CSV table of C-alpha atoms and ligand atoms in Angstrom, one decimal:
chain,number,residue,atom,x,y,z
A,831,UNK,CA,64.3,103.6,60.9
A,832,UNK,CA,67.1,105.1,59.1
A,833,UNK,CA,70.7,104.1,60.1
A,834,UNK,CA,70.7,107.6,60.8
A,835,UNK,CA,67.8,107.8,63.5
A,836,UNK,CA,68.8,103.8,64.8
A,837,UNK,CA,72.4,104.5,65.5
A,838,UNK,CA,71.3,107.9,67.4
A,839,UNK,CA,68.8,106.6,69.5
A,840,UNK,CA,71.2,103.9,70.4
A,841,UNK,CA,73.9,106.2,71.6
A,842,UNK,CA,71.3,108.5,73.6
A,843,UNK,CA,69.7,105.1,75.5
A,844,UNK,CA,73.1,103.6,76.2
A,845,UNK,CA,75.2,107.3,77.2
A,846,UNK,CA,72.1,108.9,78.1
A,847,UNK,CA,73.3,112.7,76.5
A,848,UNK,CA,73.0,113.7,72.6
A,849,UNK,CA,75.8,112.6,70.2
A,850,UNK,CA,78.0,115.3,69.2
A,851,UNK,CA,78.5,114.0,65.5
A,852,UNK,CA,76.9,111.3,63.4
A,853,UNK,CA,79.3,110.1,60.8
A,854,UNK,CA,78.8,107.2,57.8
A,855,UNK,CA,81.4,105.7,55.8
A,856,UNK,CA,80.6,103.7,52.9
A,857,UNK,CA,81.5,99.9,51.9
A,858,UNK,CA,82.7,99.9,48.0
A,859,UNK,CA,82.7,97.8,45.0
A,860,UNK,CA,85.5,97.6,42.3
A,861,UNK,CA,84.2,97.7,39.0
A,862,UNK,CA,87.6,97.0,37.3
A,863,UNK,CA,91.1,96.5,38.0
A,864,UNK,CA,91.7,92.8,39.1
A,865,UNK,CA,94.5,92.5,40.8
A,866,UNK,CA,96.1,95.4,39.8
A,867,UNK,CA,96.6,96.9,42.8
A,868,UNK,CA,99.6,95.5,44.2
A,869,UNK,CA,101.3,95.8,40.8
A,870,UNK,CA,101.3,100.0,41.0
A,871,UNK,CA,98.4,99.9,38.7
A,872,UNK,CA,94.8,101.5,38.4
A,873,UNK,CA,91.9,100.7,39.7
A,874,UNK,CA,87.9,101.5,39.6
A,875,UNK,CA,85.9,101.7,42.6
A,876,UNK,CA,82.7,102.9,43.6
A,877,UNK,CA,81.5,104.0,47.0
A,878,UNK,CA,77.9,102.3,48.1
A,879,UNK,CA,75.1,103.2,49.7
A,880,UNK,CA,76.2,100.5,52.3
A,881,UNK,CA,77.7,102.0,55.2
A,882,UNK,CA,79.3,102.0,58.6
A,883,UNK,CA,77.2,104.3,60.8
A,884,UNK,CA,79.1,106.0,64.0
A,885,UNK,CA,77.1,108.4,66.7
A,886,UNK,CA,79.6,109.9,69.0
A,887,UNK,CA,80.6,112.4,71.6
A,888,UNK,CA,84.0,113.3,73.2
A,889,UNK,CA,84.8,112.4,77.0
A,890,UNK,CA,86.8,114.4,79.5
A,891,UNK,CA,89.5,112.3,79.4
A,892,UNK,CA,91.5,109.5,77.8
A,893,UNK,CA,88.8,106.8,78.0
A,894,UNK,CA,87.2,105.2,75.0
A,895,UNK,CA,84.1,103.5,75.6
A,896,UNK,CA,82.5,101.7,72.4
A,897,UNK,CA,79.6,99.8,71.5
A,898,UNK,CA,79.0,97.5,68.4
A,899,UNK,CA,74.9,97.7,68.1
A,900,UNK,CA,75.4,94.9,65.3
A,901,UNK,CA,77.1,92.5,67.9
A,902,UNK,CA,75.6,93.9,70.9
A,903,UNK,CA,79.3,94.1,72.0
A,904,UNK,CA,80.8,96.9,74.3
A,905,UNK,CA,84.8,97.3,74.7
A,906,UNK,CA,86.5,100.0,76.5
A,907,UNK,CA,90.2,100.9,76.2
A,908,UNK,CA,92.4,104.3,77.4
A,909,UNK,CA,94.5,106.1,74.9
A,910,UNK,CA,97.0,106.2,77.0
A,911,UNK,CA,97.7,102.5,76.7
A,912,UNK,CA,96.4,100.8,73.4
A,913,UNK,CA,97.0,96.6,73.6
A,914,UNK,CA,97.8,94.8,70.9
A,915,UNK,CA,95.1,93.3,68.7
A,916,UNK,CA,93.1,90.1,70.3
A,917,UNK,CA,91.2,89.2,67.3
A,918,UNK,CA,87.7,91.3,68.2
A,919,UNK,CA,86.0,93.6,66.4
A,920,UNK,CA,87.2,96.3,68.6
A,921,UNK,CA,90.6,95.7,66.7
A,922,UNK,CA,89.7,98.0,64.1
A,923,UNK,CA,88.7,101.5,66.5
A,924,UNK,CA,91.8,100.5,68.4
A,925,UNK,CA,93.8,100.3,65.5
A,926,UNK,CA,92.9,103.6,63.9
A,927,UNK,CA,93.5,105.0,67.2
A,928,UNK,CA,97.0,103.9,67.2
A,929,UNK,CA,97.9,104.8,63.8
A,930,UNK,CA,96.2,108.6,64.0
A,931,UNK,CA,98.2,109.0,67.4
A,932,UNK,CA,101.4,107.5,66.1
A,933,UNK,CA,101.0,109.8,63.2
A,934,UNK,CA,101.0,112.6,66.1
A,935,UNK,CA,97.5,113.2,66.0
A,936,UNK,CA,96.0,114.3,69.5
A,937,UNK,CA,92.5,112.6,70.1
A,938,UNK,CA,90.2,112.9,72.8
A,939,UNK,CA,88.7,110.3,74.4
A,940,UNK,CA,84.6,109.5,73.2
A,941,UNK,CA,81.5,107.4,73.5
A,942,UNK,CA,80.4,105.7,70.4
A,943,UNK,CA,77.7,103.6,69.0
A,944,UNK,CA,78.3,101.5,66.1
A,945,UNK,CA,76.3,99.9,63.5
A,946,UNK,CA,76.7,98.8,59.5
A,947,UNK,CA,74.7,97.9,56.5
A,948,UNK,CA,77.9,96.7,54.9
A,949,UNK,CA,77.9,92.7,55.0
A,950,UNK,CA,80.5,91.2,56.6
A,951,UNK,CA,82.8,89.2,54.5
A,952,UNK,CA,81.4,89.8,51.2
A,953,UNK,CA,83.7,91.7,49.2
A,954,UNK,CA,82.0,95.1,50.1
A,955,UNK,CA,84.6,96.1,52.8
A,956,UNK,CA,83.1,96.0,56.0
A,957,UNK,CA,86.6,96.3,57.9
A,958,UNK,CA,87.8,99.7,55.9
A,959,UNK,CA,84.1,101.2,56.4
A,960,UNK,CA,84.3,101.0,60.0
A,961,UNK,CA,88.2,102.1,59.8
A,962,UNK,CA,87.3,104.7,57.6
A,963,UNK,CA,84.5,106.0,60.4
A,964,UNK,CA,86.1,105.7,63.2
A,965,UNK,CA,89.2,107.9,61.7
A,966,UNK,CA,86.4,110.8,60.6
A,967,UNK,CA,84.6,110.6,63.9
A,968,UNK,CA,88.1,111.3,65.7
A,969,UNK,CA,89.0,113.7,63.1
A,970,UNK,CA,85.8,115.8,63.8
A,971,UNK,CA,85.6,115.4,67.9
A,972,UNK,CA,89.6,116.4,68.3
A,973,UNK,CA,89.3,118.9,65.8
A,974,UNK,CA,92.2,118.3,63.5
A,975,UNK,CA,92.5,118.6,59.9
A,976,UNK,CA,93.5,115.7,57.8
A,977,UNK,CA,93.9,115.1,54.2
A,978,UNK,CA,91.5,112.5,53.1
A,979,UNK,CA,94.2,110.5,51.1
A,980,UNK,CA,96.0,110.7,54.4
A,981,UNK,CA,93.2,109.7,56.5
A,982,UNK,CA,93.2,106.4,53.8
A,983,UNK,CA,96.8,105.7,54.5
A,984,UNK,CA,96.4,105.9,58.2
A,985,UNK,CA,93.7,103.5,58.1
A,986,UNK,CA,95.5,101.0,55.9
A,987,UNK,CA,98.0,101.1,58.2
A,988,UNK,CA,95.8,100.2,61.2
A,989,UNK,CA,94.5,97.1,59.6
A,990,UNK,CA,98.2,96.2,58.1
A,991,UNK,CA,100.4,96.8,61.3
A,992,UNK,CA,98.2,96.6,63.9
A,993,UNK,CA,95.1,94.5,62.9
A,994,UNK,CA,97.6,92.4,60.9
A,995,UNK,CA,96.0,92.0,57.4
A,996,UNK,CA,97.9,93.0,54.7
A,997,UNK,CA,95.2,94.6,52.4
A,998,UNK,CA,96.0,97.2,49.8
A,999,UNK,CA,94.9,101.0,49.5
A,1000,UNK,CA,91.8,100.6,47.2
A,1001,UNK,CA,89.2,99.6,50.0
A,1002,UNK,CA,90.5,102.7,52.2
A,1003,UNK,CA,90.6,105.3,49.6
A,1004,UNK,CA,87.1,104.4,48.1
A,1005,UNK,CA,85.4,104.8,51.3
A,1006,UNK,CA,87.2,108.2,51.9
A,1007,UNK,CA,86.7,109.4,48.7
A,1008,UNK,CA,83.9,108.7,46.9
A,1009,UNK,CA,80.9,110.5,45.7
A,1010,UNK,CA,77.7,110.0,44.2
A,1011,UNK,CA,76.8,109.1,41.0
A,1012,UNK,CA,80.9,108.6,40.0
A,1013,UNK,CA,83.7,105.7,40.3
A,1014,UNK,CA,87.0,106.9,41.6
A,1015,UNK,CA,90.0,105.8,39.2
A,1016,UNK,CA,92.7,105.8,41.2
A,1017,UNK,CA,96.0,105.3,40.5
A,1018,UNK,CA,97.9,103.1,43.2
A,1019,UNK,CA,101.5,103.8,43.1
A,1020,UNK,CA,100.9,107.7,43.2
A,1021,UNK,CA,97.4,107.7,45.3
A,1022,UNK,CA,96.6,110.3,42.6
A,1023,UNK,CA,92.1,109.8,41.7
A,1024,UNK,CA,89.5,111.2,39.6
A,1025,UNK,CA,86.1,111.4,39.6
A,1026,UNK,CA,84.3,109.6,36.7
A,1027,UNK,CA,80.5,109.7,36.3
A,1028,UNK,CA,78.4,106.6,36.5
A,1029,UNK,CA,75.6,106.2,33.8
A,1030,UNK,CA,72.5,107.6,35.6
A,1031,UNK,CA,70.7,105.4,37.8
A,1032,UNK,CA,72.8,102.2,37.3
A,1033,UNK,CA,72.8,99.8,40.3
A,1034,UNK,CA,76.0,98.1,41.4
A,1035,UNK,CA,74.9,94.6,42.1
A,1036,UNK,CA,77.4,92.0,43.9
A,1037,UNK,CA,76.5,88.5,43.8
A,1038,UNK,CA,78.3,86.3,47.0
A,1039,UNK,CA,79.1,83.0,45.9
A,1040,UNK,CA,79.4,82.4,49.9
A,1041,UNK,CA,82.3,80.4,48.9
A,1042,UNK,CA,85.5,80.8,51.1
A,1043,UNK,CA,88.4,79.3,49.8
A,1044,UNK,CA,91.3,79.0,51.9
A,1045,UNK,CA,93.3,78.5,48.9
A,1046,UNK,CA,92.8,81.9,48.1
A,1047,UNK,CA,95.1,83.5,50.1
A,1048,UNK,CA,98.7,81.1,49.4
A,1049,UNK,CA,97.1,81.6,45.5
A,1050,UNK,CA,97.7,85.3,46.1
A,1051,UNK,CA,101.1,85.1,47.4
A,1052,UNK,CA,101.9,82.8,44.5
A,1053,UNK,CA,100.6,85.6,42.2
A,1054,UNK,CA,102.3,88.4,43.7
A,1055,UNK,CA,105.6,86.5,43.2
A,1056,UNK,CA,104.9,85.9,39.7
A,1057,UNK,CA,104.3,89.4,38.8
A,1058,UNK,CA,107.5,90.4,40.5
A,1059,UNK,CA,109.3,87.3,38.4
A,1060,UNK,CA,107.9,89.0,35.4
A,1061,UNK,CA,109.0,92.3,36.6
A,1062,UNK,CA,112.7,91.4,37.5
A,1063,UNK,CA,113.1,89.5,34.0
A,1064,UNK,CA,111.6,91.9,32.2
A,1065,UNK,CA,113.5,94.7,33.6
A,1066,UNK,CA,116.6,93.3,32.0
A,1067,UNK,CA,115.2,94.4,28.6
A,1068,UNK,CA,113.3,97.3,29.6
A,1069,UNK,CA,115.3,99.5,32.2
A,1070,UNK,CA,113.8,101.3,34.7
A,1071,UNK,CA,110.4,99.7,34.8
A,1072,UNK,CA,109.7,99.1,38.9
A,1073,UNK,CA,106.3,97.5,38.5
A,1074,UNK,CA,104.0,95.7,35.7
A,1075,UNK,CA,102.1,98.8,35.6
A,1076,UNK,CA,105.5,100.5,33.6
A,1077,UNK,CA,105.2,98.0,31.0
A,1078,UNK,CA,102.8,97.9,27.8
A,1079,UNK,CA,101.1,95.4,26.1
A,1080,UNK,CA,103.4,96.2,23.2
A,1081,UNK,CA,106.9,95.9,25.8
A,1082,UNK,CA,105.2,92.6,26.8
A,1083,UNK,CA,104.8,90.8,23.5
A,1084,UNK,CA,108.2,92.2,22.4
A,1085,UNK,CA,110.1,90.4,25.2
A,1086,UNK,CA,107.7,87.5,25.8
A,1087,UNK,CA,110.2,84.9,24.9
A,1088,UNK,CA,111.9,85.3,28.0
A,1089,UNK,CA,109.2,84.7,30.6
A,1090,UNK,CA,107.9,81.0,31.1
A,1091,UNK,CA,104.3,80.5,29.5
A,1092,UNK,CA,102.6,80.7,32.9
A,1093,UNK,CA,104.4,84.2,34.2
A,1094,UNK,CA,104.2,85.9,30.7
A,1095,UNK,CA,100.0,85.1,31.0
A,1096,UNK,CA,100.0,86.3,34.5
A,1097,UNK,CA,101.9,89.5,33.2
A,1098,UNK,CA,99.6,89.4,30.2
A,1099,UNK,CA,96.7,89.9,32.6
A,1100,UNK,CA,98.1,92.4,34.7
A,1101,UNK,CA,99.2,94.8,31.6
A,1102,UNK,CA,96.0,94.5,29.7
A,1103,UNK,CA,93.9,95.2,32.8
A,1104,UNK,CA,95.6,98.4,33.7
A,1105,UNK,CA,94.8,99.5,30.2
A,1106,UNK,CA,91.4,98.2,30.8
A,1107,UNK,CA,91.1,100.5,33.9
A,1108,UNK,CA,92.1,103.4,31.5
A,1109,UNK,CA,89.3,102.6,28.6
A,1110,UNK,CA,86.4,102.3,31.3
A,1111,UNK,CA,87.0,105.4,33.1
A,1112,UNK,CA,87.5,107.3,29.1
A,1113,UNK,CA,84.1,105.0,28.0
A,1114,UNK,CA,82.3,106.6,31.2
A,1115,UNK,CA,83.0,110.0,30.6
A,1116,UNK,CA,82.0,109.6,27.2
A,1117,UNK,CA,79.3,108.1,29.1
A,1118,UNK,CA,79.1,104.5,27.2
A,1119,UNK,CA,78.3,102.0,29.6
A,1120,UNK,CA,78.4,99.1,27.0
A,1121,UNK,CA,81.8,99.6,26.7
A,1122,UNK,CA,82.6,99.5,30.4
A,1123,UNK,CA,80.3,96.3,30.6
A,1124,UNK,CA,82.5,94.6,27.5
A,1125,UNK,CA,85.5,95.8,29.4
A,1126,UNK,CA,84.5,94.0,33.0
A,1127,UNK,CA,83.2,90.9,30.5
A,1128,UNK,CA,86.9,91.0,29.3
A,1129,UNK,CA,88.4,91.4,32.5
A,1130,UNK,CA,86.5,88.5,34.1
A,1131,UNK,CA,87.9,85.9,31.0
A,1132,UNK,CA,91.4,87.5,31.8
A,1133,UNK,CA,91.2,86.7,35.4
A,1134,UNK,CA,89.8,82.9,34.6
A,1135,UNK,CA,91.9,82.1,32.0
A,1136,UNK,CA,95.5,84.0,32.1
A,1137,UNK,CA,95.5,84.9,36.2
A,1138,UNK,CA,94.0,81.8,37.2
A,1139,UNK,CA,92.0,82.8,40.0
A,1140,UNK,CA,88.1,82.0,38.9
A,1141,UNK,CA,86.0,79.5,40.3
A,1142,UNK,CA,82.9,77.1,38.9
A,1143,UNK,CA,80.8,79.2,41.2
A,1144,UNK,CA,82.5,82.6,40.0
A,1145,UNK,CA,82.2,81.6,36.4
A,1146,UNK,CA,78.3,80.4,36.9
A,1147,UNK,CA,77.4,84.0,38.5
A,1148,UNK,CA,79.1,86.1,36.1
A,1149,UNK,CA,78.1,84.1,32.7
A,1150,UNK,CA,74.6,84.2,34.0
A,1151,UNK,CA,74.7,87.9,34.3
A,1152,UNK,CA,76.1,88.7,30.8
A,1153,UNK,CA,73.2,86.8,29.6
A,1154,UNK,CA,70.6,89.3,31.4
A,1155,UNK,CA,69.3,92.3,28.9
A,1156,UNK,CA,69.8,95.4,30.8
A,1157,UNK,CA,73.2,93.9,32.6
A,1158,UNK,CA,76.2,96.0,31.0
A,1159,UNK,CA,78.8,93.8,32.3
A,1160,UNK,CA,79.8,91.5,35.5
A,1161,UNK,CA,83.4,90.0,36.8
A,1162,UNK,CA,84.7,88.5,39.6
A,1163,UNK,CA,86.3,90.7,41.9
A,1164,UNK,CA,88.3,90.7,45.0
A,1165,UNK,CA,91.1,87.9,45.2
A,1166,UNK,CA,89.3,85.3,43.5
A,1167,UNK,CA,88.6,81.5,44.3
A,1168,UNK,CA,85.7,82.6,46.0
A,1169,UNK,CA,83.4,85.8,47.3
A,1170,UNK,CA,81.8,87.9,44.9
A,1171,UNK,CA,80.6,89.4,41.2
A,1172,UNK,CA,80.3,92.9,40.8
A,1173,UNK,CA,77.7,93.8,38.1
A,1174,UNK,CA,76.3,97.1,36.4
A,1175,UNK,CA,72.7,96.8,36.0
A,1176,UNK,CA,70.1,99.3,34.6
A,1177,UNK,CA,67.4,99.8,37.1
A,1178,UNK,CA,64.5,98.8,35.1
A,1179,UNK,CA,66.5,94.9,34.8
A,1180,UNK,CA,67.1,94.3,38.4
A,1181,UNK,CA,64.3,91.9,39.0
A,1182,UNK,CA,65.1,90.2,35.9
A,1183,UNK,CA,69.0,89.5,37.2
A,1184,UNK,CA,68.3,88.7,40.1
A,1185,UNK,CA,65.7,85.7,39.2
A,1186,UNK,CA,68.2,84.7,36.4
A,1187,UNK,CA,71.6,84.9,38.6
A,1188,UNK,CA,69.7,83.0,41.6
A,1189,UNK,CA,68.3,80.7,39.1
A,1190,UNK,CA,71.5,79.9,37.4
A,1191,UNK,CA,73.4,79.5,40.5
A,1192,UNK,CA,70.9,77.6,42.3
A,1193,UNK,CA,70.3,74.9,39.0
A,1194,UNK,CA,74.4,74.4,39.2
A,1195,UNK,CA,75.1,74.4,42.9
A,1196,UNK,CA,71.8,73.8,44.4
A,1197,UNK,CA,71.9,76.9,47.1
A,1198,UNK,CA,71.0,80.6,46.7
A,1199,UNK,CA,73.7,83.0,46.4
A,1200,UNK,CA,73.5,86.6,48.4
A,1201,UNK,CA,72.4,89.5,46.1
A,1202,UNK,CA,73.2,92.8,47.0
A,1203,UNK,CA,71.4,95.8,44.4
A,1204,UNK,CA,73.4,98.8,45.5
A,1205,UNK,CA,73.4,102.7,44.6
A,1206,UNK,CA,77.0,104.6,44.4
A,1207,UNK,CA,77.1,107.1,47.3
A,1208,UNK,CA,79.2,109.5,48.9
A,1209,UNK,CA,82.6,108.7,50.6
A,1210,UNK,CA,82.7,108.9,54.5
A,1211,UNK,CA,81.0,112.2,55.6
A,1212,UNK,CA,79.5,113.7,58.8
A,1213,UNK,CA,75.8,113.5,59.0
A,1214,UNK,CA,75.0,115.8,62.5
B,1514,LIG,P1,84.9,92.6,54.8
B,1514,LIG,O1,85.8,92.0,53.2
B,1514,LIG,O2,83.7,92.4,54.8
B,1514,LIG,O3,86.0,93.7,54.8
B,1514,LIG,P2,86.9,91.5,56.6
B,1514,LIG,O4,87.1,90.2,57.3
B,1514,LIG,O5,88.1,92.3,56.3
B,1514,LIG,O6,85.8,91.4,55.9
B,1514,LIG,O7,86.3,92.4,58.3
B,1514,LIG,C1,85.3,91.9,59.2
B,1514,LIG,C2,85.2,92.4,60.3
B,1514,LIG,O8,85.1,93.7,60.9
B,1514,LIG,C3,84.4,91.4,61.1
B,1514,LIG,O9,85.1,90.4,61.4
B,1514,LIG,C4,84.5,92.7,62.5
B,1514,LIG,O10,85.4,92.3,63.5
B,1514,LIG,C5,84.4,93.6,61.9
B,1514,LIG,N1,83.2,94.6,61.4
B,1514,LIG,C6,82.7,94.2,60.3
B,1514,LIG,N2,80.9,94.9,60.4
B,1514,LIG,C7,81.0,95.0,61.9
B,1514,LIG,C8,79.8,95.4,62.8
B,1514,LIG,N3,78.7,95.7,62.3
B,1514,LIG,N4,80.3,95.6,63.8
B,1514,LIG,C9,81.5,95.1,64.6
B,1514,LIG,N5,82.5,95.0,63.8
B,1514,LIG,C10,82.1,94.7,62.5
B,1515,LIG,MG1,88.4,93.8,55.0
C-alpha cells in the first residue's frame, strides 16, 4: 500500500469522511557542510523519498483532532488555547499552530491523520518533516499564502521556542524547498538558496551507528564557543567579520598565530568546509560526482581531525564506504559523536555497499548498523 492510500484510508475510517487534502513533507540528508550552519555558512541538503504524510479536513470551530498512526496516539487541542509543550509527539503540530498564529495567520481547526516513513532519531530529521507537513496542511486548508522560506522559518521557530530544541534552519528549509533530482545550496546567513542537479539516479545512503552519545550536546556547545572565540580574536585583524563565514583560508593562515592551536583547528574546519560546499555545488553542476565524493571524504577527515566530532563507529562506516567501488564519497553527518554517515552511491553498487559496510561494522562492533537507501524527492507538496 502506498503512503498516500494508507493515510487516506486511516483518515476515512477514523473521521468517517473524505480528507480535503493530503500533504507530504520529506526528511533530508545534508551532503556537505558540517557545523557550518551556525557559522552563517553554506550547506547542501537533499530532500528524500522518506516523508511525513498528512490527510486532513477542516472543522467548523477552533478544535484540532489529530491521530498519529505510527504511534496509535491521538491528541486534541483548541487553536484558541494552546498549552505549553509536554514532551509528546503533538508538541510539533501544537508548536506549528502556535508559531503560525503568532505570525498573524488565521488557522482553521482540523481533523488530521499523520504517518511517516522518516526513521525517528536517525539523522534524517523526522521532526522537521512533521512540522513542515503540518504547516503546509494548515496553509492549504486555511487558504493563506506563505513563502516557503517563511514557512520553514516558522517551523524552526516552533521547534526552538515551543518544543524547546535549539535546531538550525537546515532541516526545515530542506523539507520545504527540496526538488527531485537536486540538492539545494543554502546560504544560512541570507537564506538564499538555489537548486543544483544531482548525478542521474544516484542513491543517498544513510548508515546509522545507532549510537546516541550524551556528549554530543555538551561538545556541540563547546564547538560553538570555540568558533565565537575565533571570530572575536580574528575580528581584531579582520574588521567587519561577523562569523567564520566571512573568513577565507588565506585570512586564517595569515592570522593563525593569534589563535590557540585548538581554536585554529576548529576554525580551519569551518572555513575549509564552507569552501568545500561551494566547490561541491560547482562540481555537481558540471556533473562531476567523483569530485563531490572526494569533497565528502575530505569533510569527514576534517570533522574527525580538526573539529574532533567523529567517533570510532562513524569512522568505521565512512572508511568502509570509501572502499566500495561505485560509492562516490561518504562522511559523518549531523552533530557527530554518534548518529549517521551519508554516502552518494551509484545504484548498481548498492548491494555491494550494503554488504561491505554492514560487514565492516559488525566485525568492529559485533552489531549491525541501520542502512537507509534513499532517493532525492520534492519538498513539501499537496498530493490531493
Ligand atoms: P529526528 O532527528 O528524527 O528529527 P527528533 O528527536 O528531533 O529526531 O524528533 C523525533 C520526534 O518527532 C519523535 O520523538 C516524535 O515526537 C516526533 N515524530 C517523529 N516521527 C513521528 C511519527 N511518525 N509520528 C508521530 N510523531 C513522530
Ligand atoms: Mg529533529
